[in-house]
mmCIF file with all atom_site columns, C-alpha atoms and ligand atoms in Angstrom:
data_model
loop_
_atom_site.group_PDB
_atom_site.id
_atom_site.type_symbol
_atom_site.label_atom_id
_atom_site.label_alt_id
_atom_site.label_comp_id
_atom_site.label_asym_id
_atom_site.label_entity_id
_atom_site.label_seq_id
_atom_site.pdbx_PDB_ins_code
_atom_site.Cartn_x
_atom_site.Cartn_y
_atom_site.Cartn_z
_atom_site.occupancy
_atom_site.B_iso_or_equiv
_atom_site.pdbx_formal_charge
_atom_site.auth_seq_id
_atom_site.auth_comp_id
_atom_site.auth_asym_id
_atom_site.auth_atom_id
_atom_site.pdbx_PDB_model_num
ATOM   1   C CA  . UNK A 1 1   ? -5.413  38.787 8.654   1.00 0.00 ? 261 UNK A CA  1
ATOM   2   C CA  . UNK A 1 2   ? -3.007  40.756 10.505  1.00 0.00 ? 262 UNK A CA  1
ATOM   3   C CA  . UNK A 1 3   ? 0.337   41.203 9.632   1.00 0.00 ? 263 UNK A CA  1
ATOM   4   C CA  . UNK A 1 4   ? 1.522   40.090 13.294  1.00 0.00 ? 264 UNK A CA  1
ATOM   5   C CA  . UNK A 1 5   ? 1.509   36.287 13.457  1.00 0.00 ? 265 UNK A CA  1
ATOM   6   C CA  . UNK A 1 6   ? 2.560   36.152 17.150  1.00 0.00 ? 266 UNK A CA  1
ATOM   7   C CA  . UNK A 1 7   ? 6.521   34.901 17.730  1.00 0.00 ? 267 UNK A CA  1
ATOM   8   C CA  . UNK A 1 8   ? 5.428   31.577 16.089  1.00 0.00 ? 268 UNK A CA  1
ATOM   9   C CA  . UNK A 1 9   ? 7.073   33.569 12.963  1.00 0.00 ? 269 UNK A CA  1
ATOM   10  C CA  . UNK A 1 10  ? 10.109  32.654 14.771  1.00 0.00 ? 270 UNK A CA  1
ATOM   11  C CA  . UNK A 1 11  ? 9.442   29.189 15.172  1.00 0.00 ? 271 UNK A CA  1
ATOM   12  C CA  . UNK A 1 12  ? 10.885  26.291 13.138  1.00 0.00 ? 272 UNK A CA  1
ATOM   13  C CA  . UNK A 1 13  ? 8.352   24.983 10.987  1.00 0.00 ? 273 UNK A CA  1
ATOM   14  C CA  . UNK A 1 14  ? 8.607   21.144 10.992  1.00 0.00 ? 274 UNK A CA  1
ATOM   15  C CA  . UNK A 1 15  ? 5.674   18.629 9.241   1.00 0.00 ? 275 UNK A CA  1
ATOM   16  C CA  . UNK A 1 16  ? 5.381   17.848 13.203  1.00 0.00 ? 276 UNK A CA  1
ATOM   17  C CA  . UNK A 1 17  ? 4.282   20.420 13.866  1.00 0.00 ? 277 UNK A CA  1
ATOM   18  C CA  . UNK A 1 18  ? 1.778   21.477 11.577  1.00 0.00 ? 278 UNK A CA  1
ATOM   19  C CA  . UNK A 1 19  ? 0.728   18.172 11.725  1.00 0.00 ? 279 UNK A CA  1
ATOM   20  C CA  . UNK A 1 20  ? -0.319  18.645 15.389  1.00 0.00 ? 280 UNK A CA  1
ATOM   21  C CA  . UNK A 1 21  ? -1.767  22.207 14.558  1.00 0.00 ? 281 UNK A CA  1
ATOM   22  C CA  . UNK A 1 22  ? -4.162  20.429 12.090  1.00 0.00 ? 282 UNK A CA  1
ATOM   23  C CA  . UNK A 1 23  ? -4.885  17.842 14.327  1.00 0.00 ? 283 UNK A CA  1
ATOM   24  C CA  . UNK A 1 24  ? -5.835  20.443 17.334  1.00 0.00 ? 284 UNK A CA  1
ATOM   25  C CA  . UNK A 1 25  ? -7.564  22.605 14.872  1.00 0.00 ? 285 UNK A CA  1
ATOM   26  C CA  . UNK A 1 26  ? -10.233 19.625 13.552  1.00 0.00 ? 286 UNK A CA  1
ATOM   27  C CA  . UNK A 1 27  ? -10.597 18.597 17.660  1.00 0.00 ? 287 UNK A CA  1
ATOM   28  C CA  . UNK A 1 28  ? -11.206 22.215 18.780  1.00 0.00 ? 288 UNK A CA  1
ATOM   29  C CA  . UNK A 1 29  ? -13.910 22.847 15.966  1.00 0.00 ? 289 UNK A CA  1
ATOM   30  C CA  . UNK A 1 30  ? -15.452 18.634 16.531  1.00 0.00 ? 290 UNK A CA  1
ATOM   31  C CA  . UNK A 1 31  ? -14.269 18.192 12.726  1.00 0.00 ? 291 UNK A CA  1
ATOM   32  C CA  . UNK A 1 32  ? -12.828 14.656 13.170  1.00 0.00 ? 292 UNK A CA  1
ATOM   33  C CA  . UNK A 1 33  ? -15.624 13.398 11.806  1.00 0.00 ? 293 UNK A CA  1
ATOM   34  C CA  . UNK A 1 34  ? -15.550 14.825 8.618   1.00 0.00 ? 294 UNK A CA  1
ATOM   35  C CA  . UNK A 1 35  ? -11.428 14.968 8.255   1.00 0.00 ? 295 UNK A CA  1
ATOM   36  C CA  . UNK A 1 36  ? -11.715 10.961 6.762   1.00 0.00 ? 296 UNK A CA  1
ATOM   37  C CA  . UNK A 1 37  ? -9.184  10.086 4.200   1.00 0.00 ? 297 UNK A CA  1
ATOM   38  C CA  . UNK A 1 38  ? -12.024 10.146 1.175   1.00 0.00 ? 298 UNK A CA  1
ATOM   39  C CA  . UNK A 1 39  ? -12.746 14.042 2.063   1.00 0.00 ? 299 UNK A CA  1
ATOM   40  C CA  . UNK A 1 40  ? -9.348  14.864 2.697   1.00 0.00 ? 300 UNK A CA  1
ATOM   41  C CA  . UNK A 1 41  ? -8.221  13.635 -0.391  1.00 0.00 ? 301 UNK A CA  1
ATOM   42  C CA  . UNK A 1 42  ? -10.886 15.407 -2.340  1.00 0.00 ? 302 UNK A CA  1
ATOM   43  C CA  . UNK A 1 43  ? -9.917  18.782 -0.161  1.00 0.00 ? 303 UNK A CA  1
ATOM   44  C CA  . UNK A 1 44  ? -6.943  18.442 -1.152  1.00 0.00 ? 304 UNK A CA  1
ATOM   45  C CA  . UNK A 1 45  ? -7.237  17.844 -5.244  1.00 0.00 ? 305 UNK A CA  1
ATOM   46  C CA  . UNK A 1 46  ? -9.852  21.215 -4.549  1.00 0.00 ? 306 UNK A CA  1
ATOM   47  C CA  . UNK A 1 47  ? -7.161  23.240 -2.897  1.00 0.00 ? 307 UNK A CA  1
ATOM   48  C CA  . UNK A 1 48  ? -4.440  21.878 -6.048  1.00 0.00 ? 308 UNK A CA  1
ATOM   49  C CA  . UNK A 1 49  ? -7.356  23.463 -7.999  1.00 0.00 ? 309 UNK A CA  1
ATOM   50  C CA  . UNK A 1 50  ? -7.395  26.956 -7.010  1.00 0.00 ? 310 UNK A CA  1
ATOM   51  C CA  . UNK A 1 51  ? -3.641  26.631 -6.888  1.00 0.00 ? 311 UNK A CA  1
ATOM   52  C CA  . UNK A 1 52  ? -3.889  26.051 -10.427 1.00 0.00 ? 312 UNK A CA  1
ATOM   53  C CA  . UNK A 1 53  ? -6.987  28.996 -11.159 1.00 0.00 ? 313 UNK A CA  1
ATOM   54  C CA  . UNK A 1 54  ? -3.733  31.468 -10.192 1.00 0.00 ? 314 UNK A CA  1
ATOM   55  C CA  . UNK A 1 55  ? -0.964  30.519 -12.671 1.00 0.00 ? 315 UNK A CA  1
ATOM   56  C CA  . UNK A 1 56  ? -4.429  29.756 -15.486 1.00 0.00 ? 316 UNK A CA  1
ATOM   57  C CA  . UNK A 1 57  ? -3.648  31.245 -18.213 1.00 0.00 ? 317 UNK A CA  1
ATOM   58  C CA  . UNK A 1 58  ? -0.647  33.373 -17.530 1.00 0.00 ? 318 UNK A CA  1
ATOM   59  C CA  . UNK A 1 59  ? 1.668   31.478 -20.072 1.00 0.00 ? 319 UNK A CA  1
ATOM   60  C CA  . UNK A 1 60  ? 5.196   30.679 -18.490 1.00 0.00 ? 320 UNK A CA  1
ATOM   61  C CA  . UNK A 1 61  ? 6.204   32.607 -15.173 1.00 0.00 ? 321 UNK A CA  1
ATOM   62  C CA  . UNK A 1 62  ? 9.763   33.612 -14.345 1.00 0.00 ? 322 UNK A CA  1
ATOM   63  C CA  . UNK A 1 63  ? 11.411  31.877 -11.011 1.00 0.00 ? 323 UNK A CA  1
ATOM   64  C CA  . UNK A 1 64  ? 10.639  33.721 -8.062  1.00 0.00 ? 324 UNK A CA  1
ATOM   65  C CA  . UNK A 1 65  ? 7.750   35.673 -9.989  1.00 0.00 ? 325 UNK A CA  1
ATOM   66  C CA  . UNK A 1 66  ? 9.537   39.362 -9.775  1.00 0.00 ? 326 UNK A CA  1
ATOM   67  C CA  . UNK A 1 67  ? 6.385   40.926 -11.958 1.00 0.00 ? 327 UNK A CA  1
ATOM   68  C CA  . UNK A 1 68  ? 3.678   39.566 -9.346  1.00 0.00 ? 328 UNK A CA  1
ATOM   69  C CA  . UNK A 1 69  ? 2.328   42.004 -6.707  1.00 0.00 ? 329 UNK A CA  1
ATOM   70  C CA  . UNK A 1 70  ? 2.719   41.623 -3.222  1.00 0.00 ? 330 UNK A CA  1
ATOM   71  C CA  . UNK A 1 71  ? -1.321  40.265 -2.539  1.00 0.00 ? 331 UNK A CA  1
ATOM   72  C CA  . UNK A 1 72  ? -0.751  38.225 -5.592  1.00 0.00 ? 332 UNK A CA  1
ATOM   73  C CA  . UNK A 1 73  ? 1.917   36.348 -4.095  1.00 0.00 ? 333 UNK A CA  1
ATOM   74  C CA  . UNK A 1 74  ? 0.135   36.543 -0.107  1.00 0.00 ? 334 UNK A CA  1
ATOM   75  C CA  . UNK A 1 75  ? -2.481  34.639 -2.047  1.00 0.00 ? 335 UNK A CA  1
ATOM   76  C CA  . UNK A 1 76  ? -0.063  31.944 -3.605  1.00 0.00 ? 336 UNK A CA  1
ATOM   77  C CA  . UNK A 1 77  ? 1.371   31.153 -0.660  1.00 0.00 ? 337 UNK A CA  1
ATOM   78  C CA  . UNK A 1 78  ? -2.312  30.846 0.956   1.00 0.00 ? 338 UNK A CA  1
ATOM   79  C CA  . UNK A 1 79  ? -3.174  28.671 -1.728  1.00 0.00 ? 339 UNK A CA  1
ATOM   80  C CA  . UNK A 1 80  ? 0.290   26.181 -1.576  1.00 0.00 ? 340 UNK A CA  1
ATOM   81  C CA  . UNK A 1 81  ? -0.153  26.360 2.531   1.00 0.00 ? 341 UNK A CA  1
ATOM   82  C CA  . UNK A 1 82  ? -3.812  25.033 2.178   1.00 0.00 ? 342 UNK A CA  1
ATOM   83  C CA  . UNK A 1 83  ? -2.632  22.189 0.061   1.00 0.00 ? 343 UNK A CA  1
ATOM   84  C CA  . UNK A 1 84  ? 0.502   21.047 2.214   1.00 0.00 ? 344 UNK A CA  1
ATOM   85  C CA  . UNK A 1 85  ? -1.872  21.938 5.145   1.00 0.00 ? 345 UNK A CA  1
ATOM   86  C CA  . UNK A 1 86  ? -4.285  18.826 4.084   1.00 0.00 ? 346 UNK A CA  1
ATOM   87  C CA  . UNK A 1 87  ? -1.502  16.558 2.433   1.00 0.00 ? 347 UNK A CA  1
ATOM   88  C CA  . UNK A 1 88  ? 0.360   16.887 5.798   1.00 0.00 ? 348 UNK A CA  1
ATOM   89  C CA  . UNK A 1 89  ? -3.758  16.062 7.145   1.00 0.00 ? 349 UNK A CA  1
ATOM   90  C CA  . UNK A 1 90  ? -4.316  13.139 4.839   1.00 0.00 ? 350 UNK A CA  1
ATOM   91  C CA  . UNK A 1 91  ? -0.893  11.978 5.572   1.00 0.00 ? 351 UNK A CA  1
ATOM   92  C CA  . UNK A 1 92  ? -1.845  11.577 9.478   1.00 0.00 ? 352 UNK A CA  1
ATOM   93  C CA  . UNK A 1 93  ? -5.053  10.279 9.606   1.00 0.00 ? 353 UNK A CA  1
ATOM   94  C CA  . UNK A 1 94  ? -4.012  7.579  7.116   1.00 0.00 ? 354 UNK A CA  1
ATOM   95  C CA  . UNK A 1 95  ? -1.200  6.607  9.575   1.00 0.00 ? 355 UNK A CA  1
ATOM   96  C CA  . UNK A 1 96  ? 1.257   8.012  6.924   1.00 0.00 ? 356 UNK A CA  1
ATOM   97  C CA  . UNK A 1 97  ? 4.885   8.982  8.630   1.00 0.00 ? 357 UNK A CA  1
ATOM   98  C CA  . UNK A 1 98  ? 4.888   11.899 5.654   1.00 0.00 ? 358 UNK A CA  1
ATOM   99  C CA  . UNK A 1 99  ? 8.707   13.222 6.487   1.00 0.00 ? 359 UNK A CA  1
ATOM   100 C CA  . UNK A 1 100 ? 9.812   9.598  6.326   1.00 0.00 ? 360 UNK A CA  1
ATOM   101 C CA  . UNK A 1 101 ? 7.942   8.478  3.578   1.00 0.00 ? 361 UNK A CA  1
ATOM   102 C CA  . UNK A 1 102 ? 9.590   11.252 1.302   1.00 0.00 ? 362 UNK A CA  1
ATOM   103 C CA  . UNK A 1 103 ? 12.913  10.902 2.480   1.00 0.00 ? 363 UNK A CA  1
ATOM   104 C CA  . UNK A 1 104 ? 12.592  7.210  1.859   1.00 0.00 ? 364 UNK A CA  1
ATOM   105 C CA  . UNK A 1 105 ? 11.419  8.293  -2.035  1.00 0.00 ? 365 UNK A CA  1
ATOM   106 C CA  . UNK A 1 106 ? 14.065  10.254 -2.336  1.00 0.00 ? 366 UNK A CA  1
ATOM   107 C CA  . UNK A 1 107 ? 16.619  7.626  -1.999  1.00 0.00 ? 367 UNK A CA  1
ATOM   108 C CA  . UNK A 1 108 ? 14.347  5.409  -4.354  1.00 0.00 ? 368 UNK A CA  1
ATOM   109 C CA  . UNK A 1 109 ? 14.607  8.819  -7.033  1.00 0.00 ? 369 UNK A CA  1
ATOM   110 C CA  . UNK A 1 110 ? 17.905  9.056  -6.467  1.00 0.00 ? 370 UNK A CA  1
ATOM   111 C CA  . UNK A 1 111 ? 18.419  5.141  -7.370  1.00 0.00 ? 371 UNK A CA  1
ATOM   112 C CA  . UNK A 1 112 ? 16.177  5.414  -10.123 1.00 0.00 ? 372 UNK A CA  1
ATOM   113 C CA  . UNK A 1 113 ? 17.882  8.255  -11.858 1.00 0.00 ? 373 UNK A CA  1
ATOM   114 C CA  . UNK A 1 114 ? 21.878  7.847  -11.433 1.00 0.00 ? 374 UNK A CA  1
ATOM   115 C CA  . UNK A 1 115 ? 23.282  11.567 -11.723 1.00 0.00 ? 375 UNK A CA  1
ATOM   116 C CA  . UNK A 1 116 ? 26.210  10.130 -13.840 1.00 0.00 ? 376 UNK A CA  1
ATOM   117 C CA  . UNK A 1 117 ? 23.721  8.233  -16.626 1.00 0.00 ? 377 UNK A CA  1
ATOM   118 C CA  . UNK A 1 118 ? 21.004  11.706 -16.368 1.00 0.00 ? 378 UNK A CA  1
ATOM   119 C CA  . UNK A 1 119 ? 24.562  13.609 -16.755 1.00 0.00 ? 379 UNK A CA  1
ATOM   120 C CA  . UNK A 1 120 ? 25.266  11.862 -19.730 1.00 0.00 ? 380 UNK A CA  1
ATOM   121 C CA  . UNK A 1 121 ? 21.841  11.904 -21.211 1.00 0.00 ? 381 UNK A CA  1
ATOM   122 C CA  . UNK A 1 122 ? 21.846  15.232 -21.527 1.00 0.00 ? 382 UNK A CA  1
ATOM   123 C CA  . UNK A 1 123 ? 25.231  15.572 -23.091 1.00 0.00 ? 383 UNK A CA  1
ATOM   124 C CA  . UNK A 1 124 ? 23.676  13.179 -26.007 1.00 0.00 ? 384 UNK A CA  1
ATOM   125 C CA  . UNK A 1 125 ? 20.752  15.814 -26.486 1.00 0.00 ? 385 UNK A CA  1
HETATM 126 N N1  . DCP B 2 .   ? -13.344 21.028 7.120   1.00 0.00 ? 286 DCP B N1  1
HETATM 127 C C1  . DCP B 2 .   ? -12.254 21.813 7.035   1.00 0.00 ? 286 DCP B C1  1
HETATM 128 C C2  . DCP B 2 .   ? -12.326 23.068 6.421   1.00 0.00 ? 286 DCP B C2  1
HETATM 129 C C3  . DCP B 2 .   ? -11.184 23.846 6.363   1.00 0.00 ? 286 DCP B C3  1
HETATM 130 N N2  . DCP B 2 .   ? -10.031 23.391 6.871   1.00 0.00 ? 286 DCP B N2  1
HETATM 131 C C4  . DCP B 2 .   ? -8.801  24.178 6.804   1.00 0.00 ? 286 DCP B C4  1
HETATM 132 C C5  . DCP B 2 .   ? -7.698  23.531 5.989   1.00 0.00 ? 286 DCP B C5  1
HETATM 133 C C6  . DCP B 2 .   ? -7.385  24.522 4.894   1.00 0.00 ? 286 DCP B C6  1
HETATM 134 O O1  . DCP B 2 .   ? -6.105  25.135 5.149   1.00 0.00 ? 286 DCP B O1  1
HETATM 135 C C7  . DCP B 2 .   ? -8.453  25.600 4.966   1.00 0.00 ? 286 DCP B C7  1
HETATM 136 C C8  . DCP B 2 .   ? -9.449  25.504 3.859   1.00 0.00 ? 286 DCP B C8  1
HETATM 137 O O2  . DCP B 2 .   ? -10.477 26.409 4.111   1.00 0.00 ? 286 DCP B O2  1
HETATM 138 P P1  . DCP B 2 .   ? -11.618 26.713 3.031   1.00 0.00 ? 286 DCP B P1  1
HETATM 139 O O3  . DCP B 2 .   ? -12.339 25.460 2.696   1.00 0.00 ? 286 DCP B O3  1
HETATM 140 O O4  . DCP B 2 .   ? -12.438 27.857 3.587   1.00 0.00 ? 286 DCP B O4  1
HETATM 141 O O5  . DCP B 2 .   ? -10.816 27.102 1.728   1.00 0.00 ? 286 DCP B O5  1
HETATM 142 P P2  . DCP B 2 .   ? -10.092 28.472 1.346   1.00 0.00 ? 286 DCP B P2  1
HETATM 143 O O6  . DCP B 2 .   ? -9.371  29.015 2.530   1.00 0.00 ? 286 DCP B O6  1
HETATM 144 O O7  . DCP B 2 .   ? -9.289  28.159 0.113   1.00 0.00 ? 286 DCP B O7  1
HETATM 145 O O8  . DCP B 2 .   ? -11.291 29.466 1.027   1.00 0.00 ? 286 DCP B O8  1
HETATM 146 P P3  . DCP B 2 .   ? -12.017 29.688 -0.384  1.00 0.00 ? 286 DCP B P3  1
HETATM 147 O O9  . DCP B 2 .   ? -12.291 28.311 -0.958  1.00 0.00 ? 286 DCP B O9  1
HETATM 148 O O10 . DCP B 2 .   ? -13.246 30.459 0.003   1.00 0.00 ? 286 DCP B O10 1
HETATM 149 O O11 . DCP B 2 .   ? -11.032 30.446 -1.231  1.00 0.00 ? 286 DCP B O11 1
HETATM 150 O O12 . DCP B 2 .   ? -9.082  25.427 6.239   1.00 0.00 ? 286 DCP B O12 1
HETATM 151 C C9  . DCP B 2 .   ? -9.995  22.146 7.480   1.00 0.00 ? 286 DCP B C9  1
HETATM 152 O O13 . DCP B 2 .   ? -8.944  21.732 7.990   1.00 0.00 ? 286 DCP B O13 1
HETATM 153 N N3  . DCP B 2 .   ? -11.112 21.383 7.547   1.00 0.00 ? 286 DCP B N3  1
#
């Protein structure tokens, strides 16, 4: 791959839109077919396992990984893109508003773990 991506660099990325990238990219190639929610979903858990293969056996990584080269981390991101790339997939064909649906988690996370009672937890520890 190139390093020039076109001015799409520039453009907001939104689960919109790669949703509709995904969707013209299975049209353009006549991969609806295959693109059901049983092979998405095992796509995906595929992609979560190369994911994994990077960080195997590595023992604990600092935040923003400052020791990892600069392919190392071209390939994380390739790896992390291809799972979002079929969640955000997954998420469409199985009629799945995926933005909403999270937001609407959040709020049930943020009910299900009060900030003052996790404060306080943590304080007892
Ligand atoms: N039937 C398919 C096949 C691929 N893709 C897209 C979604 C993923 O982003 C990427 C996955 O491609 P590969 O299966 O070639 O997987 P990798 O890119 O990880 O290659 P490899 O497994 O050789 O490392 O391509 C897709 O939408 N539908």
């Amino acid at each position: 791959m190139t390093g020039g991506v076109s001015k799409e660099e520039e453009m907001d990325v939104t689960l919109d839109l790669l949703k509709k990238k995904m969707d013209d990219f299975a049209k353009e190639r006549d991969w609806e077919k295959f693109h059901t929610p049983r092979n998405l979903l095992l796509a995906l858990v595929g992609e979560v396992g190369e994911l994994s293969e990077i960080f195997q056996w590595k023992g604990e990584v600092p935040k923003g990984l400052p020791d990892w080269k600069e392919n190392e981390k071209l390939h994380l991101g390739e790896e992390l893109s291809d799972v979002l790339l079929y969640l955000v997939r997954l998420s469409d064909i199985c009629g799945i508003d995926l933005g909403q649906a999270a937001l609407r988690k959040l709020q049930l996370n943020a009910i299900k773990y009060p900030v003052k009672k996790c404060n306080e937890e943590q304080v007892d520890k």
